[in-house]
Coordinates of C-alpha atoms in Angstrom, one line a residue:
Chain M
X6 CA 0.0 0.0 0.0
X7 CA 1.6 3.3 -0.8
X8 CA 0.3 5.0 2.4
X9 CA 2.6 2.5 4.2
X10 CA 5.7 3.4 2.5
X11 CA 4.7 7.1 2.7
X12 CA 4.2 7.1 6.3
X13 CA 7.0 4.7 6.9
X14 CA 9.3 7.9 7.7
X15 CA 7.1 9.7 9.7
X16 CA 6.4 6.3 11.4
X17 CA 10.1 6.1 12.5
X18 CA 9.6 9.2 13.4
X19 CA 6.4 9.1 16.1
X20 CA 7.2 5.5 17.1
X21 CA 8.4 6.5 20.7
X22 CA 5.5 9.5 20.8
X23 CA 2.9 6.8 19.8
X24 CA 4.5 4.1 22.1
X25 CA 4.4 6.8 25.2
X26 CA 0.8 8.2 24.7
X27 CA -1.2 5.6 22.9
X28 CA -3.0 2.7 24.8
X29 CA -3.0 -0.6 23.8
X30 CA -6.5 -0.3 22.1
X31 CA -5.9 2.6 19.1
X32 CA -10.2 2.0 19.2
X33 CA -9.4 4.1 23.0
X34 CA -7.0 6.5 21.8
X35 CA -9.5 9.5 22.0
X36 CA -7.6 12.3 20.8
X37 CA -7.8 10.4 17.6
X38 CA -11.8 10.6 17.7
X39 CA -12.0 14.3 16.3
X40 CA -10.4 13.5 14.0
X41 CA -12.1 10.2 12.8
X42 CA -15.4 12.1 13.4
X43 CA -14.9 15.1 11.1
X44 CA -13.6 12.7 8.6
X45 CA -16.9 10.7 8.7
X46 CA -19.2 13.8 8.9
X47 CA -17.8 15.0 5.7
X48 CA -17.5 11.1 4.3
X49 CA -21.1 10.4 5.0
X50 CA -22.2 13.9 3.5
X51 CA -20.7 12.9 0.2
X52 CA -22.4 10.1 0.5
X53 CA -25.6 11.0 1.3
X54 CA -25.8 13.6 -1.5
X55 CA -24.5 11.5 -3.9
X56 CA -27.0 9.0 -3.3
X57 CA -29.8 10.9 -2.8
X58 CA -29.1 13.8 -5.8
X59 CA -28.4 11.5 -8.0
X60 CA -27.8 7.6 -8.0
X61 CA -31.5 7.2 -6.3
X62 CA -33.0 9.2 -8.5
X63 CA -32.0 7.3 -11.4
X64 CA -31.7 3.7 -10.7
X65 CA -35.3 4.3 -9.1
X66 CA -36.3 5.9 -13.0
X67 CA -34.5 3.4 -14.5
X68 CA -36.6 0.3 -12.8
X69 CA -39.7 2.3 -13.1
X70 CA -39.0 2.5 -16.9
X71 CA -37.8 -1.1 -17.3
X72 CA -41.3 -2.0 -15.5
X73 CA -43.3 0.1 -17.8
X74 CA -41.2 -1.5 -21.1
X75 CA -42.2 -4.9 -20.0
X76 CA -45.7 -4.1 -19.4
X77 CA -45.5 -2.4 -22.8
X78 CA -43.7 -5.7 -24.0
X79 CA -47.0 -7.6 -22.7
X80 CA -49.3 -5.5 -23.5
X81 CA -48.0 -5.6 -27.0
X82 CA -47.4 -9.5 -27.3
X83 CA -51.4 -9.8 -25.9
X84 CA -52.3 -7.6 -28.5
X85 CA -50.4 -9.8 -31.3
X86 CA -51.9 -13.2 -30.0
X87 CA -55.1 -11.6 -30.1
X88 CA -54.7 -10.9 -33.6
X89 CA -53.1 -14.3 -34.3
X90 CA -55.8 -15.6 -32.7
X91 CA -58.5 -13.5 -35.2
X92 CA -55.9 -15.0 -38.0
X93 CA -56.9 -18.4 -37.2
X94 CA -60.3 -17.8 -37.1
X95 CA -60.9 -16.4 -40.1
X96 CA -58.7 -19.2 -41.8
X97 CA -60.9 -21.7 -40.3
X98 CA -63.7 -19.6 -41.5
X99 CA -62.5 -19.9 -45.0
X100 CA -61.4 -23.4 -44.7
X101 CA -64.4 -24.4 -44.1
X102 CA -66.4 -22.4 -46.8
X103 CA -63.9 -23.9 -49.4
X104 CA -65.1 -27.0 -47.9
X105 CA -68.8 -26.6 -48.1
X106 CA -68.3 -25.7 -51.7
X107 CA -66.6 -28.5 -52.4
X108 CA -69.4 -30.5 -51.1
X109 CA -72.2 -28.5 -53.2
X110 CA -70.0 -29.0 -56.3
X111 CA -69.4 -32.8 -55.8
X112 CA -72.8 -32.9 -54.7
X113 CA -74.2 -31.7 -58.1
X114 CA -71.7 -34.0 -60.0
X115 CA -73.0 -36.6 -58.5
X116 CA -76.7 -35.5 -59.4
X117 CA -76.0 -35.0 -63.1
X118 CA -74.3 -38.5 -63.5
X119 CA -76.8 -40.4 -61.4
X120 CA -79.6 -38.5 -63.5
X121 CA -77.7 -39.6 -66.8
X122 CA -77.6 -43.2 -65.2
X123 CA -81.1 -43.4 -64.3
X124 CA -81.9 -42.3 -68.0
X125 CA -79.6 -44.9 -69.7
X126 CA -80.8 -47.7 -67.3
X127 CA -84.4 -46.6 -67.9
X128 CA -83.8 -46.3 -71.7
X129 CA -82.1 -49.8 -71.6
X130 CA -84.6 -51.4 -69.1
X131 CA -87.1 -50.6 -71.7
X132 CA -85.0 -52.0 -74.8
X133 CA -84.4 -55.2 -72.7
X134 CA -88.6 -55.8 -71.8
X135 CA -89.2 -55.0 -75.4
X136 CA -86.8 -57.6 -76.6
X137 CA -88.0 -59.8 -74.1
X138 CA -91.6 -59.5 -74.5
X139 CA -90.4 -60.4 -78.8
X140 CA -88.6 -63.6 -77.5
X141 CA -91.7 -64.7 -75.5
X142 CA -93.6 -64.1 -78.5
X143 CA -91.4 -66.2 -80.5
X144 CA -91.1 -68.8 -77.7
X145 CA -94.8 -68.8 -77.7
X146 CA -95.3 -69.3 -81.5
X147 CA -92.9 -72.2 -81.7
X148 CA -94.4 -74.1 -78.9
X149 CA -97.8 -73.4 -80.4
X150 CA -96.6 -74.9 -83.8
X151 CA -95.0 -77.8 -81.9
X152 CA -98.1 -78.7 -79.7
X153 CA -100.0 -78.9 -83.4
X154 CA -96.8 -80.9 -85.0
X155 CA -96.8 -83.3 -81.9
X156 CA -101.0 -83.4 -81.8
X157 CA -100.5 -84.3 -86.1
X158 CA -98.0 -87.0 -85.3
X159 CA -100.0 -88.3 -82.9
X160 CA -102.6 -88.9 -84.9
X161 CA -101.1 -90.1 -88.1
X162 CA -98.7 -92.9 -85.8
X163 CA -102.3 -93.7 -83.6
X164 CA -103.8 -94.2 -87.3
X165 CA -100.5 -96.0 -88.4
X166 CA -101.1 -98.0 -85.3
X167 CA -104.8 -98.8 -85.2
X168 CA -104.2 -100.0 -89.2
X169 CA -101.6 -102.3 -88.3
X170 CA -103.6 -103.6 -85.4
X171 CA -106.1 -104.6 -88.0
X172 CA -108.8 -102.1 -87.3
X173 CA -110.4 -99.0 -89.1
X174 CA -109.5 -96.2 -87.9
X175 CA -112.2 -93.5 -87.0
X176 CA -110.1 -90.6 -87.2
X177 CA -112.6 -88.8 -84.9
X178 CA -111.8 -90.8 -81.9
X179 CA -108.5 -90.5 -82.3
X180 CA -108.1 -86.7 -82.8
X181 CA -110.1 -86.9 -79.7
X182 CA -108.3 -89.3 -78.1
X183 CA -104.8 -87.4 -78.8
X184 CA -106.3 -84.1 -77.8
X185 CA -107.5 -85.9 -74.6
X186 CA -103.7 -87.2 -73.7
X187 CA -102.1 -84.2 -74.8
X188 CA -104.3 -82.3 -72.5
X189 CA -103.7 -84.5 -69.6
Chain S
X138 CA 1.8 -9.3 39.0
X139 CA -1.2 -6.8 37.9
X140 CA -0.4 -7.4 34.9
X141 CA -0.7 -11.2 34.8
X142 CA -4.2 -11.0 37.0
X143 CA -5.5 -9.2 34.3
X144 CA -4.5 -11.7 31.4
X145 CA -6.4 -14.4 33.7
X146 CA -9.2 -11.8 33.8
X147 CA -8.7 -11.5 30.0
X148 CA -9.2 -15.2 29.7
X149 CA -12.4 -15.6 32.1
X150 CA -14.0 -12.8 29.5
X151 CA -13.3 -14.8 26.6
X152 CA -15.3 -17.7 28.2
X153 CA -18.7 -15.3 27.3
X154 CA -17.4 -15.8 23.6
X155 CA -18.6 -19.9 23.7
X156 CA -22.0 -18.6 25.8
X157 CA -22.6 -16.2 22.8
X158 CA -21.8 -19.3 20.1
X159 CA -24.3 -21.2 22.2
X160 CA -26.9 -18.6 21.8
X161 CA -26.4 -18.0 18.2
X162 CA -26.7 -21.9 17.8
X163 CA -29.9 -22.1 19.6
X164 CA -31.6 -19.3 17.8
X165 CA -30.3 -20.6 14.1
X166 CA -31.3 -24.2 15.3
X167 CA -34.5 -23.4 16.6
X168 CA -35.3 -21.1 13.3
X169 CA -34.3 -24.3 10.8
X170 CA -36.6 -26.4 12.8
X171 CA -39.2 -24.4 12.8
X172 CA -38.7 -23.8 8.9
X173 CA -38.0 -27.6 8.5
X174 CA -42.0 -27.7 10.0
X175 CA -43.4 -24.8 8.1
X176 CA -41.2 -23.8 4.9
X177 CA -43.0 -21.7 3.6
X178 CA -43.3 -19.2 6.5
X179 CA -39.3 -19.4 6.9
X180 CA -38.3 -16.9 3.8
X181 CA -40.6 -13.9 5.2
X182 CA -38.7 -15.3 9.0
X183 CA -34.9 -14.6 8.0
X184 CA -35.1 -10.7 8.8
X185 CA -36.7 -12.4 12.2
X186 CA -33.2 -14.7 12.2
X187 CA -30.6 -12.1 11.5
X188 CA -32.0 -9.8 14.8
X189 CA -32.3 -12.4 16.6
X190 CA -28.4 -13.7 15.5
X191 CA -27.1 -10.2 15.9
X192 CA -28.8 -9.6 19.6
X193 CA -27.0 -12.9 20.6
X194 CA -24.2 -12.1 19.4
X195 CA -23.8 -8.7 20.4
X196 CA -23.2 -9.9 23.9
X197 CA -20.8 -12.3 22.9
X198 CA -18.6 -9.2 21.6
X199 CA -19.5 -7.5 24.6
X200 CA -17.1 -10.0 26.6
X201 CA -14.8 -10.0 23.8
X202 CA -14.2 -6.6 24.2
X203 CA -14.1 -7.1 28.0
X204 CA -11.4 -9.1 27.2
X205 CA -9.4 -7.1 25.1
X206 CA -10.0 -3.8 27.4
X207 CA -8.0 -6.1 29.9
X208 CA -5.4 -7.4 27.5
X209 CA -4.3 -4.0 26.3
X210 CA -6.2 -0.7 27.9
X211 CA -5.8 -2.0 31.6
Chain X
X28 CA 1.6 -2.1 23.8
X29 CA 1.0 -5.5 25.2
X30 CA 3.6 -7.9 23.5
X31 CA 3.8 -11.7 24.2
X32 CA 7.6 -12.9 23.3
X33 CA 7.2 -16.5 23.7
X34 CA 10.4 -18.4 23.5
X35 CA 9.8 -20.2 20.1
X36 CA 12.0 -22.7 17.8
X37 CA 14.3 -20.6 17.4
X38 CA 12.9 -17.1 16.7
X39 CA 10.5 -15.4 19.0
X40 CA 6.6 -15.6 18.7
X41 CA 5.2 -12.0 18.6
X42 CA 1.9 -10.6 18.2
X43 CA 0.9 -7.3 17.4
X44 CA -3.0 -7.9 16.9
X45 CA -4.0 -4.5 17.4
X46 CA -1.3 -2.3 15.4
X47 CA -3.2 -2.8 11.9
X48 CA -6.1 -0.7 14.0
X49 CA -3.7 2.5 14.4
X50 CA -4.3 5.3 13.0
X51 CA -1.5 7.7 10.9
X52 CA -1.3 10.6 9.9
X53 CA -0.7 10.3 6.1
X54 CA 1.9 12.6 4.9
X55 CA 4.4 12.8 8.3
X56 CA 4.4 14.3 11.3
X57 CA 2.9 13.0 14.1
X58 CA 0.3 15.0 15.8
X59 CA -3.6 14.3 15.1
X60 CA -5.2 17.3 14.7
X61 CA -9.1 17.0 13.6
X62 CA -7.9 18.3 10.3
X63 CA -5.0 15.6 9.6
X64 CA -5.1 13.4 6.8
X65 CA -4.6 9.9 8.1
X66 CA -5.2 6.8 6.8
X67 CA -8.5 6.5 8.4
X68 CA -9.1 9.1 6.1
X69 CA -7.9 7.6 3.1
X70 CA -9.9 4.5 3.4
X71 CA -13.1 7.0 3.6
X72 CA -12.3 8.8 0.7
X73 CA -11.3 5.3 -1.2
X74 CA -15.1 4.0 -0.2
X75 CA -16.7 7.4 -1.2
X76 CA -14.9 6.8 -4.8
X77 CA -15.9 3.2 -4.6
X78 CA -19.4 3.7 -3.6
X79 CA -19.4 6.7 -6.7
X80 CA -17.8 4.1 -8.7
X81 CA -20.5 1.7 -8.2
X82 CA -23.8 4.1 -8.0
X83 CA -22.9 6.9 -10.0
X84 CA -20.8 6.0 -12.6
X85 CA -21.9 2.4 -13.2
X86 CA -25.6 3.5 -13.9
X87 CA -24.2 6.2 -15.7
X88 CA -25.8 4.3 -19.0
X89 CA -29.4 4.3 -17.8
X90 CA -30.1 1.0 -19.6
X91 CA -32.9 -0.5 -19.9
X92 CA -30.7 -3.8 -20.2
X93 CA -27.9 -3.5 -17.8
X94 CA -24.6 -4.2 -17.2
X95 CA -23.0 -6.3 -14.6
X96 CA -21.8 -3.0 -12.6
X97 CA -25.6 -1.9 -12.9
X98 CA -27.1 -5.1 -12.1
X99 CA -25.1 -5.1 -9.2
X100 CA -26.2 -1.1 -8.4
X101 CA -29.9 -1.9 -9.0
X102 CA -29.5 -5.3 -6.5
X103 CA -28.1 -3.1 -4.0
X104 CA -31.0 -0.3 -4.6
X105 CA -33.9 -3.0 -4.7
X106 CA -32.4 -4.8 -1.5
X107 CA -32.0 -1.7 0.6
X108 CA -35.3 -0.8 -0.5
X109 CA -37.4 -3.5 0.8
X110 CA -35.8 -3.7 3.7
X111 CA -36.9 -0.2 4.4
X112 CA -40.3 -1.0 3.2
X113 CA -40.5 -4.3 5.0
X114 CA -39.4 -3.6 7.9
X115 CA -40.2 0.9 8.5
X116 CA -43.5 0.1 6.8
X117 CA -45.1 2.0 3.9
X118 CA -44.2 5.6 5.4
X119 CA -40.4 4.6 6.1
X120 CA -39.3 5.1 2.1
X121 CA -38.7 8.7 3.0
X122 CA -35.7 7.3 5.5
X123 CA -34.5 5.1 2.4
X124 CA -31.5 7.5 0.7
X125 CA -30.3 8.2 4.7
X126 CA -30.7 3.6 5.6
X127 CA -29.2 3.2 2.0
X128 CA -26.2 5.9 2.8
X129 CA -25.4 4.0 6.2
X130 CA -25.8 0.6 4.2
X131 CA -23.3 1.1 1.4
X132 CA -20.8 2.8 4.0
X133 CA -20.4 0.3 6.0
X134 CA -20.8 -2.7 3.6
X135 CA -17.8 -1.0 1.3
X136 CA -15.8 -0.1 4.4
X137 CA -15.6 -3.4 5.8
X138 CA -15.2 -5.2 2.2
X139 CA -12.0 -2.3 1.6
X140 CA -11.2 -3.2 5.1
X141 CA -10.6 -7.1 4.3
X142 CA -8.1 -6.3 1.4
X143 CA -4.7 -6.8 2.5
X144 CA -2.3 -3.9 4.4
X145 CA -5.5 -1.5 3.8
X146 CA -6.9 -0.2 7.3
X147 CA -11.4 -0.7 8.3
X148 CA -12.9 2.0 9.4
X149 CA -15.7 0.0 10.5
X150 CA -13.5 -1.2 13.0
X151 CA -13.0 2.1 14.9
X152 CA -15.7 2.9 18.1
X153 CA -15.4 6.4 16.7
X154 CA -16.9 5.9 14.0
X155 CA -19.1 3.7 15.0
X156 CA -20.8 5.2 17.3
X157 CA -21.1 8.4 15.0
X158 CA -23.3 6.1 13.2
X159 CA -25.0 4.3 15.8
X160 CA -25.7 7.8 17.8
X161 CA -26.8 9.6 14.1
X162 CA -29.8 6.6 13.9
X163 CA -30.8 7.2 17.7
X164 CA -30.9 11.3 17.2
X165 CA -32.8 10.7 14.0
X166 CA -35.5 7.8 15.7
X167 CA -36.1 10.4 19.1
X168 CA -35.6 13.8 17.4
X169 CA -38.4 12.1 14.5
X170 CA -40.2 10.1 16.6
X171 CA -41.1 13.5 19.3
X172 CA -41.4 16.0 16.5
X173 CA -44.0 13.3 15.0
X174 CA -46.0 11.8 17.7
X175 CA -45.2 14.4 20.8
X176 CA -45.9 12.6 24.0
X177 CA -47.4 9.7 22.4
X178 CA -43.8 8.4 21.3
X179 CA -43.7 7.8 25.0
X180 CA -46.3 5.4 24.0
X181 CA -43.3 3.4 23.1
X182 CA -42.4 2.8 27.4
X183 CA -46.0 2.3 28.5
X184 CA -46.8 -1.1 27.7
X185 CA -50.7 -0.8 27.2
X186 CA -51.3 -4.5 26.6
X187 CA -49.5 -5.6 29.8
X188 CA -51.2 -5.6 33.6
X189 CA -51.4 -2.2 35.0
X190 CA -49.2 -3.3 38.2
X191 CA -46.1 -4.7 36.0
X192 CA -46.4 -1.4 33.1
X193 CA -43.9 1.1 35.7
X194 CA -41.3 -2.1 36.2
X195 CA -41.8 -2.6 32.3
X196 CA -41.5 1.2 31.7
X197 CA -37.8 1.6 33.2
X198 CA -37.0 -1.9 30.8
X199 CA -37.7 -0.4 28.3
X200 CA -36.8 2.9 29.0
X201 CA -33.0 0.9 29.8
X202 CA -33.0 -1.1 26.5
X203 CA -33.9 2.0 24.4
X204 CA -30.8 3.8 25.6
X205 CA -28.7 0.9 25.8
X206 CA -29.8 0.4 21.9
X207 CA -27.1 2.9 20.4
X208 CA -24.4 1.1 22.8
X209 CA -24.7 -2.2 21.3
X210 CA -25.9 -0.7 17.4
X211 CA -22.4 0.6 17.3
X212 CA -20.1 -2.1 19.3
X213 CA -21.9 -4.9 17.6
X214 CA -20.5 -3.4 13.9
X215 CA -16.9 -2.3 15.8
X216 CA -16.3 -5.4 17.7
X217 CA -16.9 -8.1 15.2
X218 CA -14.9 -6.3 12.5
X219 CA -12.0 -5.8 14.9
X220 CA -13.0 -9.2 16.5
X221 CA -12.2 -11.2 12.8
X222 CA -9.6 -9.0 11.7
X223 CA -7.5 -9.3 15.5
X224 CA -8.0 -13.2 15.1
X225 CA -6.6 -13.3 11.2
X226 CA -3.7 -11.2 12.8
X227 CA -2.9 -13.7 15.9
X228 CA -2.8 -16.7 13.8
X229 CA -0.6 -14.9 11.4
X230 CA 1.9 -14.4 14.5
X231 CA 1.8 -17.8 14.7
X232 CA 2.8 -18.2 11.1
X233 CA 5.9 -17.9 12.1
X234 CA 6.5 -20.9 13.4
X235 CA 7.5 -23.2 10.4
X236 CA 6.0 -26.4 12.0
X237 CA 2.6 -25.2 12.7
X238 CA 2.5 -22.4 9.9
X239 CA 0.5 -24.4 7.1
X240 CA -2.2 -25.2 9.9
X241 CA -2.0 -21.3 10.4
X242 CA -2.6 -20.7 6.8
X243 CA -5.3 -22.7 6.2
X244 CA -7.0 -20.9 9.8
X245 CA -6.3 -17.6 7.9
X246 CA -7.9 -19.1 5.0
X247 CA -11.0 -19.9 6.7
X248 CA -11.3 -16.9 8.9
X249 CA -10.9 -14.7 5.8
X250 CA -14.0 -16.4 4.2
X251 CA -15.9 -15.9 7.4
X252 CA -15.0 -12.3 7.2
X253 CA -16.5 -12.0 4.0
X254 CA -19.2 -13.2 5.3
X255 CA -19.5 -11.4 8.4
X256 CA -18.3 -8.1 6.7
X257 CA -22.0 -8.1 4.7
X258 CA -23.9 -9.9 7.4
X259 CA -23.1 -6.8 10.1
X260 CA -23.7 -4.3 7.4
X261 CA -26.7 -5.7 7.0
X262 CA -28.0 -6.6 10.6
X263 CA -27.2 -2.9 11.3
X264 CA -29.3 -1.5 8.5
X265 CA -32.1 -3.7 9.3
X266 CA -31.5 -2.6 13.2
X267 CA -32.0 0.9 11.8
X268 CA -34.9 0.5 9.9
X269 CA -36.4 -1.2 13.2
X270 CA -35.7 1.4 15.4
X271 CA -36.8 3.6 12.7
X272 CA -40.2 1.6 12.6
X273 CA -40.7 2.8 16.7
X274 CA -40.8 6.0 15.5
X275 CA -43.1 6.1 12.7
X276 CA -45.5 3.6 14.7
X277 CA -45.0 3.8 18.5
X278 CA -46.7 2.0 20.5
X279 CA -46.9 -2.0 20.2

């Protein structure tokens, strides 16, 4: 410490003086005290004005000013996630419009073919009783003209028959006679 | 011979140094178990803990300085 | 001066516990006047500059973010200041640049005072008791000005039995002026108390056998110093601002 080596001489110098007058304790050495005293009037006056003119003043604005930035800061970031939150909203809003119209435009798709389908099977449904109702016909018109074929060969073989057997035939009868089978 | 009486004087005064460790002990151990039961009482407490410490201790120093008066002012 | 020459190995065992507490004059001679520059003086000056260092000069950037030296200012201001509001109550904030004055003094004079070869201030009753007696004026002088007779309020314990209140009067009466008595030895004597122990087990440093156990005690006494160096700062600003709550709210 410089003080040491500055005071060193003077040290030498007081040694007896201090030996002589001082007690044991320096803490007891009054005639010291004035001196210590003045010293720390003036000390804590600097101290005190400093303070209080100045470093208060200003640490105390600057945590006031940090407390109103952050509850700017918040303020602010409320503010935005309100407006996020609108964002969202009115994307889901769209979303689902887009999706509604999809559905009415798929939905009418759907109409027009099933409309087209309904006329084609309708159209065909037709086409297929008409050729159906022909077939029957013709199905009915050969079986007519094989229930007279089978009736005619009936007859002729039962005449063929009767003959062979010796007898006259009376075709009545046996017209009769087939038509009476052919029936049951 | 004064001299030596008060060194033994000096010593007896220190003695009041252990009473005061004794008393600081009791009040920190008695404020940790009471935290220990109740911790969340203890924080607003420590204010309670440091007076309490420094009253204890105060009279510990008092001796002390008993003991130093007689060491080097007597 | 009390010296113990103990016959030692060899060289003799000396202490001189109480020499770092002496106070010189700083630039020769050797009468102390009241105007003399000593060291006492120096150390003052050196934790006015450090203090202006610290509050002044280290906010001097007003930031919003701040620095370490400002973080450090604005931990000092916000401590202080609850304390004061804690403890004095609402109406004590008007105390809080005088509490915060006595608080930074005497934290940075016993931190200076734990460097090495420098001299505590804090250790001196002088000084002490300047400080201890400056709290007391302040507490009566406020605490009558305020309240009048009622601050004797403070002595008449209403709550207790009317036959124990004149026995419990001169109690209190006792501990109220005993109050500046121990406010200023507590702060003197454990400062001198840690510093006078470093000092004696560096006497017996000198001793080669028995010198590393005296380094590590050093050591360990230094680091309880620290800690006691912020621990009486701050008992004796809370002490303040609880004496200082008597006088804005006598009576118990």
């Amino acid at each position: 410490m410089a003080t040491e080596t500055h005071a060193a001489a003077g040290t030498a110098a007081d040694a007896a003086h201090g030996a002589a007058s001082a007690p044991g304790m320096p803490q007891l050495d009054f005639s010291t005290w004035g001196n210590q005293i003045f010293w720390l009037s003036i000390t804590l006056v600097v101290i005190y004005f400093v303070l209080s003119r100045i470093a208060l003043p200003r640490i105390g604005a600057v945590l006031s000013e940090r407390q109103g930035t952050i509850m700017k800061d918040i303020a602010a970031a409320e503010d935005l996630k309100a407006k996020a939150i609108e964002a969202e909203k009115a994307y889901d809003k769209a979303l689902a419009d887009a999706r509604a119209e999809a559905n009415r435009i798929a939905g009418e798709a759907r109409a027009a073919i099933q409309a087209d389908l309904d006329v084609a099977i309708a159209k065909a449904d037709t086409e297929i009783a008409a050729k159906t109702a022909e077939g029957e016909k013709a199905i009915a018109a050969i079986r007519a003209s094989a229930v007279e074929s089978v009736a005619a060969v009936a007859n002729d073989t039962a005449e063929a028959i009767v003959a062979s057997m010796g007898g006259k035939a009376d075709a009545k009868a046996i017209a009769a006679a087939v038509t009476a089978r052919m029936k049951g | 011979m004064e001299g030596q009486l008060a060194h033994i004087g000096a010593g007896l005064a220190a003695i009041g140094s252990g009473a005061a460790a004794i008393g600081v002990g009791n009040v920190a151990g008695n404020f940790l178990a009471g935290a220990l039961r109740n911790p969340s009482a203890a924080a607003s407490q420590t204010a309670t803990l440091f007076i309490g410490i420094a009253f204890a201790e105060a009279l510990g120093i008092f001796s002390f300085l008993v003991a130093l008066l007689l060491m080097f002012a007597v | 001066m009390a010296t113990e020459a103990q016959g030692g190995e060899g060289g003799g065992l000396v202490f001189h516990p109480m020499d770092q507490f002496k106070i010189k004059p700083l630039f020769g001679g050797d009468t102390i006047e009241w105007y003399t520059v000593t060291n006492a003086t120096l150390w003052m000056a050196l934790a006015v500059l450090a203090i202006i260092g610290l509050m002044v000069l280290g906010t001097s950037r007003r930031a919003t973010i701040p620095s370490r030296i400002q973080s450090i200012a604005e931990l000092a201001y916000g401590f202080v200041y609850k304390m004061v509001e804690d403890v004095a109550g609402k109406d004590g904030v008007k105390f809080f640049p005088y509490v915060m004055t006595l608080f930074m003094f005497i934290v940075f004079a016993n931190f200076l005072g734990l460097l090495p070869m420098s001299f505590t201030t804090t250790s001196h009753f002088a000084v002490t008791v300047v400080l201890a007696l400056l709290v007391f004026l302040t507490v009566t002088i406020y605490g009558v000005a305020k309240h009048g007779t009622h601050f004797l309020g403070l002595f008449w314990v209403a709550s207790a039995p009317l036959a124990l209140r004149p026995i419990l009067a001169i109690i209190e009466l006792i501990s109220y002026f005993v109050r500046p008595v121990s406010h200023s030895i507590r702060l003197a004597g454990n400062v001198m108390a840690g510093h006078a122990v470093i000092k004696v087990f560096a006497g017996f440093a000198a001793i080669a056998t028995i010198s590393p156990v005296s380094v590590v005690a050093i050591t360990a006494m230094y680091g309880l110093e620290v800690l006691v160096a912020f621990i009486q700062a701050y008992v004796f600003t809370i002490l303040t601002c609880v004496y200082l709550k008597d006088a804005l709210h006598p009576g118990h």
